[in-house]
XYZ file of C-alpha atoms in Angstrom:
458
model
C 32.509 7.134 -10.174
C 34.181 9.279 -7.497
C 32.393 10.341 -4.333
C 32.283 13.926 -5.601
C 30.718 12.841 -8.898
C 28.224 10.686 -7.037
C 27.212 13.589 -4.788
C 26.835 15.877 -7.791
C 24.645 13.287 -9.516
C 22.436 12.968 -6.452
C 22.083 16.759 -6.329
C 21.028 16.790 -10.002
C 18.500 14.051 -9.291
C 17.053 16.004 -6.356
C 16.765 19.132 -8.497
C 14.972 17.161 -11.205
C 12.528 15.747 -8.680
C 11.772 19.253 -7.470
C 11.198 20.493 -11.023
C 8.883 17.608 -11.905
C 6.903 17.966 -8.691
C 6.372 21.678 -9.317
C 4.905 20.936 -12.740
C 2.566 18.439 -11.108
C 1.431 20.582 -8.187
C -1.951 21.786 -9.447
C -4.509 19.195 -10.643
C -6.305 21.882 -12.632
C -3.164 22.514 -14.677
C -1.717 18.985 -14.749
C -4.835 16.831 -15.017
C -4.977 14.157 -17.706
C -4.155 15.862 -21.029
C -6.500 13.730 -23.142
C -9.908 15.495 -23.047
C -12.022 12.406 -23.655
C -10.076 10.017 -21.438
C -12.402 7.894 -19.325
C -12.860 8.796 -15.643
C -11.704 5.261 -14.873
C -8.320 5.844 -16.510
C -7.985 9.355 -15.077
C -8.607 7.875 -11.609
C -6.267 4.913 -12.063
C -2.941 4.427 -10.334
C -1.170 3.952 -13.639
C -2.099 7.224 -15.346
C -4.281 9.210 -13.005
C -4.520 11.378 -9.955
C -3.650 8.736 -7.299
C -0.221 8.066 -8.806
C 0.658 11.757 -8.921
C -0.475 12.073 -5.299
C 2.141 9.429 -4.411
C 4.963 11.704 -5.579
C 3.852 14.565 -3.364
C 3.093 12.207 -0.471
C 6.642 10.868 -0.614
C 8.171 14.334 -0.811
C 6.000 15.552 2.073
C 7.828 13.121 4.350
C 11.225 14.677 3.595
C 12.806 17.566 5.428
C 11.502 20.996 4.356
C 13.718 22.951 2.032
C 15.575 26.075 3.153
C 12.788 28.289 1.822
C 10.296 26.589 4.114
C 8.542 24.596 1.448
C 9.867 25.116 -2.060
C 12.764 22.667 -1.928
C 12.794 18.971 -2.719
C 11.509 18.330 0.821
C 8.955 21.163 0.884
C 6.766 19.469 3.487
C 3.743 21.831 3.576
C 3.752 22.412 -0.164
C 3.852 18.743 -1.035
C 1.402 17.711 1.681
C -1.124 20.198 0.353
C -0.490 19.121 -3.239
C -0.908 15.461 -2.298
C -4.251 16.192 -0.655
C -5.420 18.134 -3.718
C -4.580 15.197 -5.954
C -6.328 12.777 -3.602
C -9.453 14.929 -3.651
C -9.254 14.934 -7.447
C -8.858 11.143 -7.382
C -11.930 10.792 -5.159
C -14.047 12.888 -7.511
C -12.896 10.885 -10.525
C -13.433 7.574 -8.719
C -17.035 8.571 -8.067
C -17.502 9.295 -11.765
C -15.781 6.064 -12.744
C -18.130 4.097 -10.509
C -21.076 5.369 -12.529
C -19.537 4.524 -15.905
C -21.441 1.893 -17.925
C -18.351 -0.250 -18.607
C -15.631 0.411 -16.010
C -12.313 -1.390 -16.214
C -11.084 -4.123 -13.849
C -10.995 -2.978 -10.234
C -7.592 -4.163 -9.037
C -4.948 -2.146 -7.208
C -4.584 0.114 -10.229
C -8.332 0.680 -10.544
C -9.877 3.826 -9.023
C -11.122 2.333 -5.741
C -7.975 0.625 -4.479
C -5.744 3.288 -6.063
C -7.557 5.975 -4.073
C -7.156 3.944 -0.886
C -3.480 3.283 -1.609
C -2.818 7.001 -2.167
C -4.920 8.228 0.770
C -3.194 5.924 3.236
C 0.118 7.494 2.193
C -1.148 11.052 2.065
C -3.070 11.342 5.325
C -1.099 13.342 7.881
C -0.835 10.941 10.803
C -2.446 7.592 11.749
C -5.762 9.152 12.748
C -6.099 11.609 9.878
C -8.854 11.053 7.331
C -9.948 8.193 9.574
C -13.526 7.850 8.308
C -12.495 7.931 4.648
C -9.659 5.475 5.196
C -11.922 3.102 7.102
C -14.600 3.274 4.408
C -12.077 2.586 1.643
C -10.492 -0.233 3.629
C -13.866 -1.942 3.896
C -14.510 -1.489 0.186
C -11.103 -2.839 -0.822
C -11.548 -5.824 1.513
C -14.990 -6.482 0.043
C -13.613 -6.238 -3.493
C -10.740 -8.589 -2.733
C -12.989 -11.019 -0.863
C -15.389 -11.178 -3.792
C -12.520 -11.714 -6.211
C -11.142 -14.488 -4.011
C -14.568 -16.120 -3.794
C -14.850 -16.253 -7.579
C -11.388 -17.748 -7.788
C -12.271 -20.330 -5.146
C -15.270 -21.403 -7.222
C -13.147 -21.593 -10.355
C -10.449 -23.598 -8.598
C -13.057 -26.104 -7.449
C -14.125 -26.650 -11.061
C -10.894 -26.185 -12.998
C -9.310 -28.824 -15.237
C -7.851 -31.702 -13.328
C -9.911 -31.095 -10.199
C -12.921 -33.082 -11.271
C -14.464 -35.195 -14.069
C -15.148 -32.269 -16.428
C -13.296 -29.261 -17.769
C -15.156 -26.810 -15.559
C -16.786 -23.533 -16.444
C -14.854 -21.376 -13.993
C -13.589 -17.929 -14.824
C -14.796 -17.150 -18.308
C -11.267 -17.221 -19.734
C -11.863 -20.556 -21.462
C -12.307 -24.042 -19.995
C -11.989 -22.923 -16.405
C -8.536 -21.390 -16.624
C -7.637 -18.313 -14.632
C -7.380 -14.743 -15.907
C -5.081 -11.812 -15.212
C -7.877 -10.096 -13.309
C -7.930 -13.025 -10.903
C -4.296 -12.901 -9.845
C -1.983 -10.253 -11.335
C -0.448 -7.088 -9.858
C -2.282 -4.541 -11.992
C -5.854 -5.809 -11.992
C -5.897 -8.919 -9.846
C -5.563 -10.385 -6.401
C -1.818 -9.860 -6.043
C -2.089 -6.077 -6.237
C -5.104 -6.030 -3.939
C -3.319 -8.342 -1.507
C -0.298 -6.047 -1.437
C -2.519 -3.195 -0.231
C -4.523 -5.373 2.168
C -1.245 -6.403 3.772
C -0.719 -2.856 5.038
C -4.328 -2.156 6.056
C -4.190 -4.091 9.311
C -6.592 -6.215 11.297
C -9.955 -5.367 9.635
C -8.582 -6.501 6.272
C -7.032 -9.758 7.501
C -9.888 -12.138 6.536
C -9.862 -10.872 2.952
C -6.062 -11.026 2.831
C -6.115 -14.630 4.060
C -8.514 -15.604 1.263
C -6.342 -13.843 -1.297
C -3.186 -15.617 -0.131
C -4.924 -18.990 -0.147
C -6.179 -18.445 -3.692
C -2.685 -17.482 -4.863
C -1.201 -20.518 -3.129
C -3.642 -22.688 -5.052
C -2.332 -21.224 -8.311
C 1.091 -22.681 -7.524
C -0.328 -26.150 -8.156
C -0.274 -27.446 -11.738
C -3.433 -27.809 -13.793
C -3.905 -31.310 -15.197
C -5.688 -31.224 -18.522
C -5.827 -33.953 -21.160
C -2.319 -35.436 -21.432
C -0.273 -32.634 -19.937
C 0.228 -30.535 -16.857
C 0.126 -26.770 -17.132
C 1.090 -24.118 -14.558
C -1.793 -23.098 -12.321
C -1.683 -19.509 -13.604
C -1.983 -20.598 -17.250
C -4.346 -18.288 -19.112
C -6.347 -19.178 -22.229
C -5.198 -15.923 -23.822
C -2.990 -15.204 -26.811
C 0.454 -14.125 -25.652
C 0.603 -11.082 -27.934
C -2.947 -9.722 -28.117
C -4.320 -11.199 -24.866
C -7.434 -12.219 -26.762
C -9.204 -15.440 -25.708
C -7.938 -18.573 -27.434
C -8.165 -22.320 -26.935
C -6.280 -23.313 -23.772
C -3.558 -25.108 -25.747
C -2.791 -21.815 -27.502
C -2.614 -19.875 -24.238
C 0.423 -19.144 -22.117
C 1.960 -18.941 -18.671
C 3.021 -15.365 -18.058
C 6.376 -14.678 -16.394
C 6.220 -10.887 -16.189
C 6.030 -9.166 -12.822
C 2.994 -7.171 -13.941
C 0.844 -10.028 -15.247
C 2.677 -13.210 -14.350
C 3.717 -15.543 -11.587
C 6.518 -13.374 -10.112
C 3.874 -11.036 -8.684
C 2.169 -13.719 -6.555
C 5.598 -15.074 -5.571
C 6.672 -11.623 -4.417
C 3.464 -11.068 -2.426
C 3.669 -14.462 -0.708
C 7.293 -13.724 0.185
C 6.617 -10.183 1.437
C 3.691 -11.387 3.528
C 5.854 -14.133 5.043
C 8.563 -11.594 5.962
C 5.914 -9.436 7.639
C 4.614 -12.368 9.693
C 1.421 -12.983 7.712
C 1.354 -16.708 7.050
C -1.289 -19.220 6.021
C -1.122 -22.993 5.493
C 0.755 -23.956 2.351
C 2.509 -20.605 1.954
C 6.065 -21.850 2.487
C 5.491 -24.744 0.098
C 4.027 -22.428 -2.529
C 6.965 -20.013 -2.323
C 9.343 -22.965 -2.595
C 7.522 -24.511 -5.550
C 7.316 -21.225 -7.463
C 10.949 -20.325 -6.823
C 12.150 -23.756 -7.903
C 9.894 -23.613 -10.969
C 11.548 -20.359 -11.980
C 15.041 -21.695 -11.397
C 14.292 -24.752 -13.524
C 13.328 -22.533 -16.453
C 16.301 -20.210 -16.562
C 17.937 -19.687 -19.890
C 21.491 -18.417 -20.321
C 23.680 -16.536 -22.748
C 27.179 -15.091 -22.584
C 26.079 -12.431 -20.079
C 24.384 -14.878 -17.735
C 20.913 -16.162 -16.816
C 17.656 -14.781 -18.176
C 13.979 -15.664 -18.367
C 11.465 -15.308 -21.186
C 8.425 -13.090 -20.748
C 6.046 -16.020 -21.122
C 5.938 -19.733 -21.856
C 3.619 -21.425 -24.326
C 3.308 -24.778 -26.054
C 4.806 -23.225 -29.184
C 8.369 -22.178 -30.012
C 10.456 -20.903 -27.132
C 11.591 -17.292 -26.896
C 15.026 -17.343 -28.574
C 16.736 -14.503 -26.700
C 16.217 -12.119 -23.787
C 13.720 -9.308 -24.181
C 14.372 -5.781 -23.003
C 14.972 -5.560 -19.262
C 12.117 -3.973 -17.363
C 9.857 -4.215 -14.339
C 6.735 -5.388 -16.130
C 8.355 -8.048 -18.321
C 11.794 -9.541 -18.448
C 14.476 -10.679 -16.067
C 14.760 -7.732 -13.607
C 11.269 -8.104 -12.137
C 11.666 -11.882 -11.945
C 15.063 -11.491 -10.301
C 13.637 -9.254 -7.583
C 10.781 -11.687 -6.879
C 13.271 -14.529 -6.555
C 15.470 -12.452 -4.247
C 12.447 -11.620 -2.064
C 11.580 -15.316 -1.867
C 15.126 -16.091 -0.768
C 15.036 -13.364 1.856
C 11.674 -14.571 3.173
C 12.627 -18.220 3.582
C 16.332 -17.527 4.213
C 17.544 -19.426 1.160
C 20.860 -17.853 0.076
C 20.906 -19.713 -3.256
C 17.670 -18.019 -4.370
C 18.954 -14.633 -3.286
C 22.168 -15.078 -5.223
C 20.293 -16.414 -8.254
C 18.210 -13.229 -8.309
C 21.250 -10.995 -7.924
C 23.185 -12.884 -10.600
C 20.300 -12.618 -13.046
C 19.895 -8.885 -12.413
C 23.623 -8.321 -12.876
C 23.413 -10.171 -16.194
C 20.362 -8.203 -17.336
C 22.086 -4.899 -16.655
C 25.317 -6.042 -18.299
C 23.334 -7.146 -21.342
C 21.307 -3.947 -21.608
C 22.419 -1.117 -23.855
C 21.438 1.763 -21.603
C 22.346 4.277 -24.286
C 19.534 2.812 -26.397
C 17.028 2.765 -23.539
C 15.017 5.897 -24.197
C 12.029 5.415 -21.933
C 11.950 6.970 -18.492
C 8.994 5.260 -16.804
C 8.651 2.659 -14.085
C 6.809 0.061 -16.126
C 9.197 -0.656 -18.976
C 11.787 2.081 -18.654
C 14.831 3.216 -16.740
C 13.003 4.280 -13.575
C 11.799 0.743 -12.981
C 15.311 -0.616 -13.487
C 16.694 1.995 -11.119
C 14.231 1.190 -8.334
C 14.696 -2.574 -8.710
C 18.468 -2.262 -8.721
C 18.522 0.071 -5.707
C 16.323 -2.350 -3.745
C 18.307 -5.431 -4.800
C 21.651 -3.773 -4.077
C 20.483 -2.607 -0.662
C 19.230 -6.062 0.326
C 22.216 -7.963 -1.061
C 25.156 -5.629 -0.479
C 26.366 -6.636 -3.933
C 29.043 -4.130 -5.060
C 28.376 -4.607 -8.788
C 24.706 -3.755 -8.384
C 25.654 -0.802 -6.193
C 27.853 0.505 -9.016
C 24.993 0.150 -11.468
C 22.661 2.389 -9.461
C 24.353 5.724 -10.307
C 24.814 4.587 -13.910
C 21.089 4.034 -14.248
C 20.327 7.340 -12.540
C 22.712 9.178 -14.879
C 21.075 7.656 -17.944
C 17.613 8.496 -16.628
C 18.697 12.089 -16.088
C 19.797 12.232 -19.723
C 16.116 11.884 -20.629
C 15.205 15.082 -18.794
C 13.699 17.561 -21.260
C 12.706 20.905 -19.823
C 10.610 21.661 -22.907
C 8.414 18.612 -22.291
C 5.206 19.207 -20.297
C 6.370 17.323 -17.206
C 10.133 17.377 -17.589
C 10.937 14.088 -19.346
C 11.248 13.366 -23.041
C 8.360 11.391 -24.493
C 8.997 7.680 -24.890
C 9.774 6.654 -28.466
C 7.071 5.263 -30.704
C 3.353 5.782 -30.716
C 1.894 5.959 -27.225
C -1.683 5.164 -26.188
C -3.643 8.395 -25.683
C -4.760 7.122 -22.268
C -1.198 7.381 -20.946
C -0.564 10.493 -18.878
C 2.998 11.788 -19.515
C 3.052 12.959 -15.924
C 1.641 9.729 -14.474
C 2.971 7.052 -12.153
C 3.506 3.917 -14.191
C 4.890 5.252 -17.468
C 5.259 8.987 -16.818
C 7.194 11.641 -14.971
C 5.790 11.084 -11.463
C 7.102 7.524 -11.371
C 10.469 8.542 -12.822
C 10.752 11.281 -10.195
C 9.948 8.839 -7.395
C 12.767 6.517 -8.480
C 15.156 9.465 -8.737
C 14.101 10.556 -5.250
C 15.106 7.134 -3.913
C 18.493 7.560 -5.559
C 18.917 11.163 -4.410
C 18.170 10.376 -0.766
C 19.645 6.865 -0.791
C 16.910 5.942 1.659
C 13.996 3.536 1.612
C 10.861 5.364 0.450
C 9.060 6.739 3.490
C 5.687 5.874 1.984
C 6.858 2.564 0.522
C 5.234 3.603 -2.737
C 7.009 0.769 -4.577
C 4.738 -1.708 -2.787
C 2.517 -0.984 -5.825
C 5.230 -2.680 -7.911
C 5.673 -5.547 -5.411
C 9.310 -4.591 -4.946
C 9.182 -4.306 -1.130
């Protein structure tokens, strides 16, 4: 692609971001389209108001457009829109807190999602100080309580004593996604605690220690199982006997999330006993379980005691090789291990070479093109790899092919039946997330708000 073509593509991406943001300016007009959606889901980071606030928060940090606010930078317009969405998120979070059966309160739950968005939306370090402080305390309390439950489970889990333990409620003392993953567990909460500063440090330390403990195998009966083994069916996630459970390898619900957090924390100078060893053990565990085909290395989405996954799944952030590759690269950057960095880059190159982008018809961050674009931009920037750098505009071009001006928020609906709880304008699977990835491409600059910390990419 020539420099002129590249510049034209970046201009198209910037124009698309502007168009999407305009459609998502007013919460009254762009609120969750499903009338009976729960307040919890409408206040979540995945599909609710906090995720849409992130788009406007990021754009508010850019230079104002020539019309003083209507361009892709549009500082006052986007700052005001971000604050409106945060206020909407706060109102929904209050409703969600009164619901009889709220969902799991991880980073993507209303409480931490509101804090994550507000800390990126507030105009200056001292702005919204009382609200930010209150939310910081609540997130630290939530994470501390979650860590305490995991500490009790770890003390009773299989292999740590004479009995099987009663632990977490997932079956025979094994862990659960809500204990450790990015979406609902300690990894996501830890990622936010890491940026909240001194008052959150005790809770963050407990979270990191609990995740380090998960790097140690579980000894049960005649075999050893990974410490993050869940007694859940790999397809339905319903409780099963431990032997029918699995070890998840997806970034969203598996071990790469904790690996990425431990590595990011190490790079930022937050270190606890056992952290280096845990990063090393997890990285080497991943490397020992690489598969390969003609394109190169790949990883399955999960491991069980049954038949192995015969071929690579679709490349994505949530499951598949790209998210794993980025976690491995981050581990290599943290501990300065070039072999891990190159292994991550090689695996990502293979995943993109293997992928049929023409058949990838989903725009979102979670399992679509936007997630691939953001991962590839980050990996290319950190590695300087020319092949990955060439892939970035290719991914952006394919994502722009999914723009549909007749769709409510500017992107064609993903193929297949979609859950009604998904907001087509939302962060994780909708237009706001796709626009954020395109904004990274259009500016070719690290996100000012580091919104992709919610994906454990940086």
